[in-house]
Coordinates of C-alpha atoms in Angstrom, one line a residue:
Chain A
M1 CA 27.3 -17.3 9.1
S2 CA 29.4 -15.0 11.1
A3 CA 30.3 -17.9 13.8
T4 CA 33.3 -18.8 11.4
V5 CA 36.4 -17.1 12.5
D6 CA 37.2 -14.7 10.0
P7 CA 40.8 -13.5 9.3
L8 CA 39.8 -10.5 7.4
P9 CA 39.4 -7.0 9.1
A10 CA 35.9 -6.1 10.0
A11 CA 34.1 -4.6 7.1
P12 CA 33.8 -0.8 7.0
T13 CA 31.0 0.5 9.0
D14 CA 28.7 3.6 8.9
R15 CA 29.5 4.8 12.3
P16 CA 32.8 5.2 13.9
G17 CA 32.2 4.0 17.3
P18 CA 34.8 3.8 20.1
G19 CA 34.5 0.1 19.8
E20 CA 35.8 0.0 16.3
V21 CA 38.8 2.1 17.1
P22 CA 41.8 -0.6 16.1
E23 CA 43.3 -1.6 19.3
P24 CA 46.8 -1.8 19.4
D25 CA 47.0 -5.0 21.1
P26 CA 44.0 -7.5 20.7
G27 CA 44.5 -9.7 23.6
D28 CA 42.6 -12.6 24.5
R29 CA 39.9 -10.6 26.2
H30 CA 39.3 -8.6 23.2
L31 CA 39.1 -11.5 20.9
R32 CA 36.9 -13.3 23.3
R33 CA 34.4 -10.4 23.2
R34 CA 34.6 -10.1 19.3
R35 CA 33.5 -13.7 19.1
R36 CA 30.3 -13.1 21.4
E37 CA 29.6 -10.3 19.3
R38 CA 29.5 -12.0 16.2
L39 CA 27.7 -14.9 17.8
L40 CA 25.0 -12.4 19.1
A41 CA 24.8 -10.7 15.5
A42 CA 24.5 -14.3 13.9
A43 CA 21.3 -15.0 16.6
L44 CA 19.8 -11.6 16.0
L45 CA 20.1 -11.9 12.3
A46 CA 19.0 -15.6 12.0
P47 CA 15.3 -15.3 12.3
S48 CA 14.9 -12.7 9.4
A49 CA 17.6 -14.5 7.5
L50 CA 15.7 -17.7 7.5
V51 CA 12.5 -16.2 6.6
F52 CA 14.1 -14.3 3.6
A53 CA 16.0 -17.6 2.4
V54 CA 12.8 -19.6 2.4
F55 CA 10.2 -17.1 1.1
V56 CA 12.1 -14.6 -0.8
F57 CA 15.4 -16.0 -2.3
Y58 CA 14.4 -19.9 -2.4
P59 CA 11.1 -19.0 -4.6
F60 CA 12.9 -16.7 -6.7
A61 CA 15.5 -19.3 -7.7
R62 CA 12.8 -21.9 -8.2
N63 CA 11.2 -19.1 -10.5
I64 CA 14.0 -19.1 -12.6
Y65 CA 14.2 -22.7 -12.8
L66 CA 10.6 -23.1 -13.7
S67 CA 10.8 -20.3 -16.4
L68 CA 13.3 -22.7 -18.2
Y69 CA 11.0 -25.7 -18.4
S70 CA 7.8 -26.0 -20.6
T71 CA 5.0 -26.9 -18.7
P72 CA 3.3 -30.3 -20.2
P73 CA -0.3 -30.2 -21.4
F74 CA -1.3 -32.7 -19.1
P75 CA -0.5 -32.6 -15.4
N76 CA 1.2 -36.2 -15.1
L77 CA 3.6 -35.9 -18.0
P78 CA 7.2 -34.6 -17.1
S79 CA 8.2 -31.1 -18.0
R80 CA 10.4 -30.3 -20.6
F81 CA 13.6 -28.3 -20.3
V82 CA 13.4 -25.5 -23.3
G83 CA 15.8 -23.1 -21.9
L84 CA 15.6 -19.6 -22.9
S85 CA 13.3 -20.2 -25.9
Q86 CA 10.2 -20.2 -23.5
Y87 CA 11.3 -16.4 -23.0
S88 CA 11.1 -15.4 -26.4
Q89 CA 8.1 -17.5 -26.9
V90 CA 6.2 -16.0 -24.0
L91 CA 7.5 -12.5 -24.1
G92 CA 6.7 -12.3 -27.8
S93 CA 3.2 -13.6 -27.5
H94 CA 0.1 -11.6 -27.8
N95 CA -1.2 -12.5 -24.4
F96 CA 1.9 -11.0 -23.0
L97 CA 2.2 -7.8 -24.8
N98 CA -1.5 -7.3 -24.3
S99 CA -0.9 -7.4 -20.8
L100 CA 2.5 -5.3 -20.6
W101 CA 0.2 -2.5 -22.7
V102 CA -2.7 -2.6 -20.5
T103 CA -0.5 -2.4 -17.5
A104 CA 1.2 0.6 -18.9
L105 CA -2.0 2.3 -19.8
F106 CA -3.2 1.4 -16.0
V107 CA -0.2 3.0 -14.7
V108 CA -0.7 6.1 -17.0
Y109 CA -4.3 6.4 -16.0
T110 CA -3.5 6.0 -12.1
V111 CA -0.3 7.3 -11.0
P112 CA -0.4 11.0 -12.5
A113 CA -4.2 11.3 -11.4
G114 CA -3.6 10.2 -8.1
L115 CA -0.6 12.3 -7.5
L116 CA -2.3 15.6 -8.6
A117 CA -5.3 14.9 -6.7
G118 CA -3.2 14.4 -3.8
L119 CA -1.1 17.6 -4.3
L120 CA -4.3 19.4 -4.8
L121 CA -6.0 18.4 -1.6
A122 CA -2.4 19.0 0.4
L123 CA -2.3 22.2 -0.9
L124 CA -5.8 23.1 0.1
A125 CA -5.3 21.4 3.5
H126 CA -2.0 23.2 4.3
Q127 CA -3.8 26.4 5.3
K128 CA -4.3 27.9 8.7
L129 CA -8.0 27.5 8.8
K130 CA -10.3 26.8 11.7
G131 CA -11.4 23.2 11.7
I132 CA -8.7 22.3 8.9
R133 CA -7.6 19.2 11.1
V134 CA -11.5 17.6 10.3
F135 CA -10.7 18.2 6.4
R136 CA -7.1 16.7 6.7
T137 CA -8.9 13.6 8.4
V138 CA -11.4 13.3 5.7
F139 CA -8.7 13.6 2.6
A140 CA -6.8 10.9 4.4
S141 CA -9.6 8.6 5.2
P142 CA -9.4 6.5 2.1
V143 CA -6.1 5.2 3.4
A144 CA -7.9 3.0 5.7
T145 CA -9.6 1.4 2.7
S146 CA -8.0 -1.8 1.4
V147 CA -8.0 -2.6 -2.3
A148 CA -10.8 -5.1 -1.5
V149 CA -13.0 -2.5 0.5
A150 CA -12.5 -0.2 -2.3
S151 CA -13.0 -2.6 -5.1
V152 CA -16.2 -4.2 -3.6
I153 CA -17.6 -0.5 -2.8
F154 CA -17.4 0.3 -6.3
F155 CA -18.4 -3.3 -7.5
T156 CA -21.8 -2.8 -5.5
L157 CA -22.4 0.6 -6.4
L158 CA -21.9 -0.6 -10.3
N159 CA -24.2 -3.4 -9.7
P160 CA -26.3 -3.6 -13.1
Q161 CA -29.6 -3.7 -11.3
V162 CA -29.6 -1.7 -8.4
G163 CA -26.2 0.2 -8.3
L164 CA -26.5 3.8 -7.4
F165 CA -23.5 4.8 -9.8
T166 CA -25.1 2.4 -12.6
Y167 CA -28.2 4.6 -12.1
W168 CA -26.2 7.9 -12.1
L169 CA -24.5 6.7 -15.4
G170 CA -27.8 5.9 -16.8
Q171 CA -26.5 2.4 -17.7
Q172 CA -29.2 0.6 -15.4
N173 CA -30.1 -2.8 -17.0
Q174 CA -27.5 -2.3 -19.7
L175 CA -23.9 -3.6 -20.0
S176 CA -22.1 -2.6 -17.0
V177 CA -19.0 -0.3 -17.3
L178 CA -17.0 -3.0 -16.2
D179 CA -18.0 -5.6 -19.1
N180 CA -17.5 -2.7 -21.3
P181 CA -14.4 -3.3 -23.5
T182 CA -13.7 0.6 -23.8
W183 CA -14.5 1.7 -20.3
A184 CA -13.5 -1.3 -18.1
L185 CA -9.8 -0.2 -17.4
V186 CA -11.0 3.4 -16.9
A187 CA -13.5 2.3 -14.3
V188 CA -10.8 0.1 -12.5
S189 CA -8.5 3.1 -12.7
V190 CA -10.9 5.2 -11.1
V191 CA -11.4 2.8 -8.1
T192 CA -7.7 2.8 -7.9
V193 CA -7.2 6.3 -7.9
W194 CA -9.8 6.7 -5.1
Q195 CA -8.4 4.0 -2.8
N196 CA -5.0 5.6 -3.2
I197 CA -5.8 9.2 -2.8
G198 CA -5.6 9.1 1.1
L199 CA -2.1 7.9 0.8
S200 CA -1.2 10.5 -1.9
F201 CA -2.4 13.2 0.4
I202 CA -0.5 12.0 3.4
L203 CA 2.6 11.9 1.3
M204 CA 2.2 15.3 -0.3
S205 CA 1.1 16.7 3.2
A206 CA 4.2 15.6 4.8
G207 CA 6.2 17.1 1.9
L208 CA 4.6 20.3 2.2
Q209 CA 5.3 20.4 6.0
A210 CA 8.8 20.2 5.3
V211 CA 8.6 23.4 3.3
P212 CA 9.6 25.9 5.9
D213 CA 6.8 28.6 6.4
E214 CA 9.0 31.6 6.4
L215 CA 10.1 30.7 2.8
L216 CA 6.2 30.9 2.1
E217 CA 5.8 33.8 3.9
A218 CA 8.9 35.6 2.0
C219 CA 7.3 35.0 -0.9
E220 CA 4.1 36.6 0.1
I221 CA 6.0 39.7 1.1
D222 CA 7.8 39.7 -2.3
G223 CA 4.3 39.5 -3.8
A224 CA 4.5 36.2 -5.6
K225 CA 1.0 35.3 -6.2
G226 CA -0.6 31.8 -5.9
W227 CA 0.3 30.2 -9.1
A228 CA 3.8 31.6 -9.4
R229 CA 4.4 30.8 -5.9
L230 CA 3.3 27.2 -6.5
R231 CA 5.1 26.7 -9.7
H232 CA 8.5 28.3 -8.8
V233 CA 8.6 28.0 -5.2
V234 CA 6.5 25.1 -3.9
V235 CA 6.8 22.3 -6.7
P236 CA 10.6 22.6 -6.7
L237 CA 10.7 22.1 -2.9
L238 CA 8.3 19.1 -3.3
S239 CA 10.1 17.6 -6.2
P240 CA 11.7 14.8 -4.0
T241 CA 8.5 14.0 -2.5
I242 CA 6.9 14.1 -6.2
F243 CA 9.8 11.8 -7.7
F244 CA 9.4 9.3 -4.5
A245 CA 5.5 9.4 -4.9
V246 CA 5.8 8.7 -8.8
V247 CA 8.3 5.8 -8.4
V248 CA 6.3 4.0 -5.6
G249 CA 3.2 4.8 -7.1
T250 CA 4.3 3.3 -10.4
I251 CA 5.9 0.1 -8.4
L252 CA 2.4 -0.5 -6.5
S253 CA 0.3 0.2 -9.7
L254 CA 2.5 -2.5 -11.7
Q255 CA 1.7 -4.8 -8.9
S256 CA -2.1 -4.3 -8.9
F257 CA -4.0 -7.5 -8.8
G258 CA -6.9 -7.2 -6.2
Q259 CA -9.2 -4.6 -8.1
I260 CA -8.9 -6.9 -11.2
D261 CA -9.8 -10.0 -9.5
L262 CA -12.6 -8.3 -7.8
L263 CA -13.8 -6.2 -10.7
T264 CA -13.4 -7.7 -14.0
Q265 CA -11.2 -11.1 -14.0
G266 CA -9.1 -9.6 -16.6
G267 CA -12.0 -9.2 -19.0
P268 CA -13.8 -7.8 -21.0
L269 CA -11.5 -9.2 -24.1
Q270 CA -8.6 -9.1 -21.7
R271 CA -8.7 -5.4 -21.7
T272 CA -7.9 -5.2 -17.8
N273 CA -5.8 -8.4 -18.1
L274 CA -2.7 -6.6 -15.9
L275 CA 0.4 -8.3 -15.8
V276 CA 0.0 -9.8 -12.2
Y277 CA -3.6 -11.0 -12.9
N278 CA -2.2 -12.6 -16.1
I279 CA 0.6 -14.6 -13.9
Y280 CA -2.4 -15.7 -11.6
D281 CA -4.5 -16.8 -14.5
Q282 CA -1.6 -18.7 -16.2
V283 CA -1.1 -20.6 -12.8
F284 CA -4.4 -21.2 -11.5
N285 CA -6.7 -21.2 -14.7
Q286 CA -4.4 -21.9 -17.6
N287 CA -2.4 -24.5 -15.4
N288 CA 0.9 -23.0 -17.0
E289 CA 3.5 -22.6 -14.5
G290 CA 6.5 -22.4 -17.0
R291 CA 4.7 -19.2 -18.8
A292 CA 3.6 -17.8 -15.3
A293 CA 7.5 -17.8 -14.3
V294 CA 8.7 -16.2 -17.4
M295 CA 6.1 -13.5 -16.7
A296 CA 7.0 -13.2 -13.3
I297 CA 10.8 -12.8 -13.9
A298 CA 9.7 -10.1 -16.6
L299 CA 7.6 -8.1 -13.6
F300 CA 10.8 -8.4 -11.6
F301 CA 12.9 -6.8 -13.9
I302 CA 10.4 -4.0 -14.6
T303 CA 9.9 -3.4 -11.1
L304 CA 14.0 -3.5 -10.5
V305 CA 14.9 -0.9 -13.2
L306 CA 12.2 1.4 -11.4
A307 CA 13.4 0.7 -8.1
L308 CA 17.0 1.5 -9.2
V309 CA 16.0 4.7 -10.9
Q310 CA 14.3 5.5 -7.5
I311 CA 17.6 4.8 -5.5
R312 CA 19.3 6.9 -8.2
L313 CA 17.0 9.7 -7.4
L314 CA 17.2 9.5 -3.8
E315 CA 21.1 9.6 -4.0
R316 CA 20.9 12.9 -6.2
R317 CA 18.3 14.6 -3.8
V318 CA 20.8 13.9 -1.0
T319 CA 23.4 15.6 -2.9
Y320 CA 21.5 18.6 -3.6
G321 CA 20.5 19.0 0.0
N322 CA 24.1 19.4 1.0
Chain B
M1 CA -35.6 7.5 -15.3
G2 CA -37.4 4.7 -13.5
T3 CA -36.0 1.2 -14.3
E4 CA -36.4 2.0 -17.7
P5 CA -33.1 1.2 -19.9
S6 CA -32.2 4.7 -21.0
V7 CA -30.8 5.7 -24.4
A8 CA -29.1 9.0 -22.9
A9 CA -25.5 8.9 -22.2
L10 CA -25.7 10.7 -18.9
A11 CA -28.8 10.2 -16.6
P12 CA -30.3 13.2 -15.2
G13 CA -28.9 12.2 -11.7
F14 CA -25.4 12.1 -13.0
T15 CA -25.8 15.3 -14.7
T16 CA -27.2 17.0 -11.7
A17 CA -24.6 15.9 -9.8
L18 CA -21.9 17.1 -12.3
F19 CA -23.5 20.8 -12.3
A20 CA -23.8 21.3 -8.4
V21 CA -20.3 20.6 -8.4
A22 CA -19.3 22.9 -11.3
G23 CA -21.8 25.4 -9.9
I24 CA -20.1 25.2 -6.3
V25 CA -16.4 25.5 -8.2
V26 CA -17.7 28.5 -10.0
V27 CA -19.1 30.3 -7.2
A28 CA -15.9 29.7 -5.1
V29 CA -13.9 31.1 -8.1
L30 CA -15.9 34.2 -8.2
L31 CA -15.5 34.5 -4.7
R32 CA -11.8 34.3 -5.1
V33 CA -11.8 36.9 -7.9
A34 CA -14.0 39.2 -5.9
S35 CA -11.6 39.1 -3.2
R36 CA -9.1 41.0 -5.1
H37 CA -11.5 44.1 -4.7
G38 CA -13.6 45.7 -2.0
T39 CA -12.3 46.4 1.4
P40 CA -9.8 44.5 3.2
L41 CA -12.3 43.0 5.6
R42 CA -14.4 42.0 2.9
R43 CA -11.6 40.5 0.9
R44 CA -10.6 38.3 3.5
R45 CA -14.1 37.2 4.4
A46 CA -14.6 36.3 0.7
T47 CA -11.2 34.3 0.2
K48 CA -12.2 32.6 3.6
V49 CA -15.6 31.6 2.2
S50 CA -14.2 30.4 -1.0
R51 CA -11.8 28.4 0.7
Y52 CA -14.0 26.5 2.8
L53 CA -16.4 25.9 -0.3
L54 CA -13.5 24.5 -2.0
L55 CA -12.6 22.1 1.1
V56 CA -16.3 21.0 1.5
V57 CA -16.9 20.1 -2.2
L58 CA -13.9 18.0 -2.2
G59 CA -14.4 16.6 1.1
V60 CA -17.8 15.5 -0.1
I61 CA -16.4 13.8 -3.3
V62 CA -13.7 12.0 -1.5
L63 CA -15.8 10.8 1.3
F64 CA -18.9 10.0 -1.0
P65 CA -18.2 6.3 -1.7
I66 CA -17.6 5.6 2.1
Y67 CA -20.5 7.6 3.3
I68 CA -23.2 5.8 0.6
T69 CA -21.7 2.5 1.8
V70 CA -22.8 3.5 5.2
V71 CA -26.3 4.5 4.2
N72 CA -26.7 1.6 1.9
S73 CA -25.8 -0.9 5.0
L74 CA -28.9 0.5 6.9
L75 CA -31.2 0.4 3.9
A76 CA -33.5 -2.5 3.2
P77 CA -32.7 -4.0 0.0
D78 CA -35.8 -2.4 -1.6
Q79 CA -34.9 0.5 -0.6
I80 CA -31.4 0.4 -2.1
A81 CA -33.1 -0.2 -5.3
Q82 CA -35.5 2.7 -4.8
R83 CA -35.3 5.7 -7.5
P84 CA -34.4 8.5 -7.1
P85 CA -32.0 6.8 -4.2
L86 CA -32.3 7.6 -1.0
L87 CA -29.1 9.6 0.1
F88 CA -30.2 9.2 4.2
P89 CA -31.6 6.2 6.3
T90 CA -34.7 7.6 7.7
H91 CA -35.4 4.1 9.4
P92 CA -32.0 2.7 9.8
E93 CA -32.1 -1.2 10.1
W94 CA -29.1 -2.0 12.7
S95 CA -29.9 -5.7 12.3
T96 CA -28.3 -6.0 8.9
Y97 CA -24.8 -5.9 10.9
A98 CA -25.8 -8.8 13.0
T99 CA -26.8 -10.8 9.9
A100 CA -23.5 -9.8 8.2
W101 CA -21.8 -10.7 11.3
T102 CA -23.2 -14.2 11.7
S103 CA -24.4 -15.5 8.4
G104 CA -22.3 -13.4 6.7
H105 CA -19.5 -14.7 8.6
L106 CA -17.9 -11.4 9.3
G107 CA -17.2 -12.4 12.8
R108 CA -15.2 -15.4 11.7
Y109 CA -13.2 -13.5 8.9
L110 CA -12.4 -10.6 11.3
M111 CA -11.3 -12.9 13.8
N112 CA -8.7 -14.6 11.4
S113 CA -7.6 -11.2 10.0
F114 CA -6.8 -9.9 13.7
I115 CA -5.2 -13.3 14.7
V116 CA -2.9 -13.1 11.5
T117 CA -2.3 -9.2 11.6
V118 CA -1.2 -9.1 15.3
A119 CA 1.0 -12.1 14.7
I120 CA 2.7 -10.4 12.0
V121 CA 3.3 -7.1 13.4
V122 CA 4.5 -8.7 16.6
G123 CA 7.1 -11.0 14.5
T124 CA 8.1 -8.1 12.2
L125 CA 8.8 -5.9 15.4
V126 CA 10.9 -8.5 16.9
T127 CA 12.7 -9.5 13.7
S128 CA 13.0 -5.8 12.7
I129 CA 14.4 -4.6 15.9
A130 CA 16.9 -7.5 16.2
A131 CA 18.4 -7.1 12.8
G132 CA 18.3 -3.3 12.9
Y133 CA 20.2 -3.5 16.3
A134 CA 22.6 -6.1 14.9
F135 CA 23.5 -3.7 12.0
A136 CA 23.6 -0.7 13.8
F137 CA 25.5 -1.5 17.0
L138 CA 27.5 -4.8 16.5
E139 CA 30.4 -5.6 14.3
F140 CA 30.6 -8.9 12.5
P141 CA 32.3 -10.2 9.3
F142 CA 30.3 -9.3 5.6
K143 CA 28.3 -6.6 7.4
R144 CA 27.9 -4.5 4.4
T145 CA 27.0 -7.7 2.3
I146 CA 24.5 -8.9 4.5
F147 CA 22.7 -5.7 4.8
V148 CA 22.5 -5.3 1.0
V149 CA 21.1 -8.9 0.8
F150 CA 18.6 -7.7 3.3
L151 CA 17.6 -4.6 1.2
A152 CA 17.7 -6.6 -1.9
T153 CA 14.5 -8.7 -0.5
M154 CA 12.7 -5.4 -1.0
M155 CA 13.2 -6.0 -4.8
V156 CA 11.3 -8.9 -4.9
P157 CA 7.8 -8.7 -4.2
L158 CA 5.3 -11.2 -3.5
E159 CA 3.6 -10.5 -6.8
V160 CA 6.7 -12.1 -8.5
T161 CA 7.0 -15.3 -6.1
F162 CA 3.3 -16.1 -5.0
F163 CA 3.0 -19.2 -6.8
T164 CA 6.4 -20.7 -5.8
N165 CA 5.8 -19.6 -2.6
L166 CA 2.3 -21.8 -2.6
Q167 CA 4.5 -24.8 -3.6
T168 CA 6.7 -24.4 -0.5
V169 CA 3.7 -23.7 1.7
V170 CA 2.0 -26.7 0.3
S171 CA 4.9 -29.2 0.8
L172 CA 5.4 -27.9 4.2
G173 CA 1.8 -29.0 4.8
W174 CA 0.6 -25.4 5.6
Y175 CA -2.0 -25.0 3.1
N176 CA -5.0 -23.5 4.3
S177 CA -3.6 -22.7 8.0
Y178 CA -2.5 -19.5 10.2
L179 CA 1.1 -20.6 9.3
A180 CA 0.7 -20.1 5.8
L181 CA -0.8 -16.7 6.4
I182 CA 1.7 -15.6 8.9
V183 CA 5.2 -17.1 8.7
P184 CA 6.3 -15.5 5.3
F185 CA 5.8 -12.0 6.6
L186 CA 7.6 -12.6 9.5
A187 CA 10.5 -10.4 8.5
T188 CA 10.9 -7.6 6.2
G189 CA 13.8 -5.9 4.5
F190 CA 12.1 -2.6 4.8
G191 CA 11.7 -3.2 8.7
A192 CA 15.1 -3.9 9.2
F193 CA 16.3 -0.9 7.4
L194 CA 13.9 1.2 9.2
M195 CA 15.1 -0.2 12.7
R196 CA 18.7 0.3 11.9
Q197 CA 18.4 4.0 10.8
A198 CA 16.5 4.5 14.1
F199 CA 19.0 2.9 16.0
L200 CA 21.8 4.8 14.1
G201 CA 19.9 8.0 14.8
L202 CA 20.5 7.5 18.6
P203 CA 23.5 9.7 20.1
G204 CA 26.6 7.6 19.7
E205 CA 27.5 8.4 23.2
L206 CA 24.7 6.1 24.7
R207 CA 26.3 3.0 24.1
D208 CA 29.7 4.1 25.3
A209 CA 28.0 5.2 28.6
A210 CA 25.9 1.9 28.7
K211 CA 29.5 0.0 28.4
I212 CA 31.2 2.0 31.0
D213 CA 28.1 1.1 33.3
G214 CA 28.8 -2.6 32.4
L215 CA 25.3 -2.9 30.4
G216 CA 25.9 -5.9 27.8
H217 CA 24.3 -5.6 24.4
L218 CA 21.0 -7.5 25.1
R219 CA 20.4 -5.3 28.0
F220 CA 21.3 -2.0 26.1
M221 CA 19.0 -3.2 23.4
T222 CA 15.9 -3.9 25.4
R223 CA 16.5 -1.2 28.3
I224 CA 17.8 1.6 26.5
A225 CA 17.8 1.5 22.6
V226 CA 14.4 0.0 22.2
P227 CA 12.7 2.6 24.7
L228 CA 14.5 5.4 22.6
A229 CA 13.4 4.2 19.3
R230 CA 9.6 3.9 20.2
P231 CA 8.4 6.3 17.5
A232 CA 10.2 4.4 14.7
I233 CA 8.8 1.1 16.3
A234 CA 5.3 2.6 16.5
A235 CA 5.5 3.6 12.8
L236 CA 6.8 0.3 11.7
G237 CA 4.3 -1.5 13.7
L238 CA 1.3 0.6 12.1
F239 CA 2.6 0.2 8.8
A240 CA 2.9 -3.6 9.4
F241 CA -0.7 -3.8 10.8
F242 CA -2.1 -1.8 7.5
S243 CA -0.2 -4.0 5.1
A244 CA -0.9 -7.2 6.8
F245 CA -4.5 -6.5 7.3
N246 CA -5.0 -5.3 3.9
Q247 CA -3.2 -8.3 2.3
Y248 CA -5.5 -9.8 -0.6
L249 CA -3.5 -12.1 -3.6
W250 CA -1.7 -14.2 -0.7
P251 CA -4.9 -15.0 1.6
L252 CA -6.8 -15.8 -1.4
I253 CA -4.6 -18.5 -2.8
V254 CA -3.5 -20.2 0.5
T255 CA -7.1 -20.5 2.2
K256 CA -9.8 -22.7 0.9
N257 CA -12.7 -22.2 3.5
D258 CA -14.1 -19.9 6.1
Q259 CA -12.1 -21.4 8.7
Y260 CA -9.1 -19.3 7.7
R261 CA -10.3 -16.7 5.4
T262 CA -9.4 -13.2 6.2
V263 CA -11.7 -10.4 6.0
Q264 CA -10.7 -9.1 2.6
I265 CA -11.3 -12.6 1.1
G266 CA -14.6 -12.8 2.7
L267 CA -15.5 -9.3 1.1
K268 CA -14.8 -11.1 -2.1
I269 CA -17.4 -13.7 -1.4
L270 CA -19.8 -11.2 0.1
S271 CA -19.5 -9.1 -3.1
R272 CA -20.8 -12.4 -5.2
S273 CA -24.1 -12.7 -3.2
Q274 CA -27.5 -12.2 -4.3
I275 CA -29.1 -8.4 -4.8
S276 CA -31.8 -9.4 -2.0
T277 CA -28.8 -9.3 0.5
I278 CA -27.0 -6.7 -1.0
N279 CA -27.4 -4.5 2.3
V280 CA -25.4 -7.4 3.9
T281 CA -22.6 -6.7 1.5
F282 CA -22.6 -3.2 2.4
A283 CA -22.7 -3.9 6.1
G284 CA -19.7 -6.2 5.5
I285 CA -17.7 -3.5 3.7
V286 CA -18.3 -0.9 6.7
L287 CA -17.2 -3.9 9.3
A288 CA -14.0 -4.6 7.2
F289 CA -13.4 -0.7 6.8
I290 CA -13.8 0.1 10.5
P291 CA -10.6 -1.3 12.2
L292 CA -8.3 0.5 10.2
F293 CA -10.4 3.9 10.5
V294 CA -10.3 3.7 13.8
L295 CA -6.6 3.2 13.9
L296 CA -6.3 6.3 11.5
L297 CA -7.9 8.5 13.8
V298 CA -6.3 7.5 16.8
F299 CA -2.6 7.1 15.4
Q300 CA -2.8 9.7 12.6
K301 CA 0.6 11.2 13.4
Q302 CA 2.4 8.1 14.0
L303 CA 0.9 6.2 10.8
I304 CA 1.7 9.4 8.6
R305 CA 5.3 9.1 9.8
G306 CA 5.4 5.2 9.0
L307 CA 3.6 5.7 5.6
T308 CA 6.3 8.5 4.7
A309 CA 9.4 6.9 6.0
G310 CA 11.9 7.1 3.4
A311 CA 9.9 9.6 1.5
V312 CA 10.8 12.9 3.3
K313 CA 13.9 11.9 5.0
G314 CA 15.3 9.8 2.3

């Protein structure tokens, strides 16, 4: 990589250190030192580069390759090159469009609710009260639950025979909410919101912490009351955090898999067949890698657009800050 | 209600709970309104009480699923099925935990999770510190480009590449092994980025001073830069620990038996068990939850820093 001798001047750096000041006479010693530095850089970057090459870039390229070949109906037949036609076939299919719609609904159900809940808890915990630290720990505690822990808690509490939530919902010995086409996605969303509430609370609290106390005190002296203060001072100052939470939350929500695998397996009637679960289903149950590859590329582009939006917002924020 | 199938949309238990919550919120709001009147002392007291009430109600709601899981893990299966439900274990059955540990294989699952997680954390820290140092302190051709390539890895989540990665792992002969669970996560673009930022945040004169003292890069890195970047390293380590321990999709597809299954996959298996052993499932959940909860209690500050890295500072 960098061990090759490069006649071009070094790429621009972010930090003008003294080593980088153009030396008038790059003698033999300097040349040797620079070569050593390059070797060291190569050695330091190589382990990461190797992992990325094998487990990020290669599989991604192979994914593109697979997306151009249609998977044969029987495992021993050769796969056939079909090019982009597989894209139009898969992306226009009812199965994919349903997944896209369900995933969008899931994002709408989980992201705003999680964010508002986190903001509410953060505002409440941002007071000078005795014992407030206990409440902060309590509000943050769901962050210690994995998607499996959260899902299995609710799965067990929604058990049709003995589940406590089943009893409270008056659904004992009836169709479980997880098998109900109307409510399954809502139930999965509730589990997800609860699991993410700790993270959302932590993000919002950190954002609030960055709001200077004097500003809030100044509002108080000016007579700005609770709601007005929240709307005109706190929320605008928190907007970078909120944007970040929206984008990261949306990306995470798009990539949800565990709760579906544990709670509904995409059913009932595909009402919870989120995009990632659909990809998984195509690979392991339908044995159709070609379709799975197309959907994975679609997921990649959706995520990419969101990530670019995030970078844009971050850049704009930096400009505001200055 | 008993065990009769109910026709009503909402069971009395649920309605009661709703009313209780609504009632407490109403009291809190009333107190808040009342706090605008009366003597200053009374006003302050009313505000305080209403704030605590709200905090307690919300705390109970947030914590309830965890609380009831702990309670159910200490009840016998027939007590779990009892209606009205028991909300407190009068005769806690601790032996359920032993059952979960041995016949529920939680011991094995947790050990696998720890082996995998610790290896990933150590690996991530080493590769991230190395890469971050190179980007922050060394000069080499195509530095910008390589950095962008490292960042680009964050744009390709595992959810996009999991099945092609599975093929790679199978062809390497790593299917159902620790290697499959560990190696793909030994480096992250996020880690390299975070460490580069941390190193760039160190005062610029440090490296010059070290140079004058005749310290080479490796010694400067291990003796000065790394110790000074400890907060960032702790944050990254905790972040890596949480994400490695919580992984679900990847361990699910690369393991096929209990020898290598992690605790998250173990929970899936436990959740499919009989109602007669549902208490074991609850105990399993608690055992899977405790490690991260303890970490949260001990390292709350560092963890918050890790989770919010990039959020607040940009």
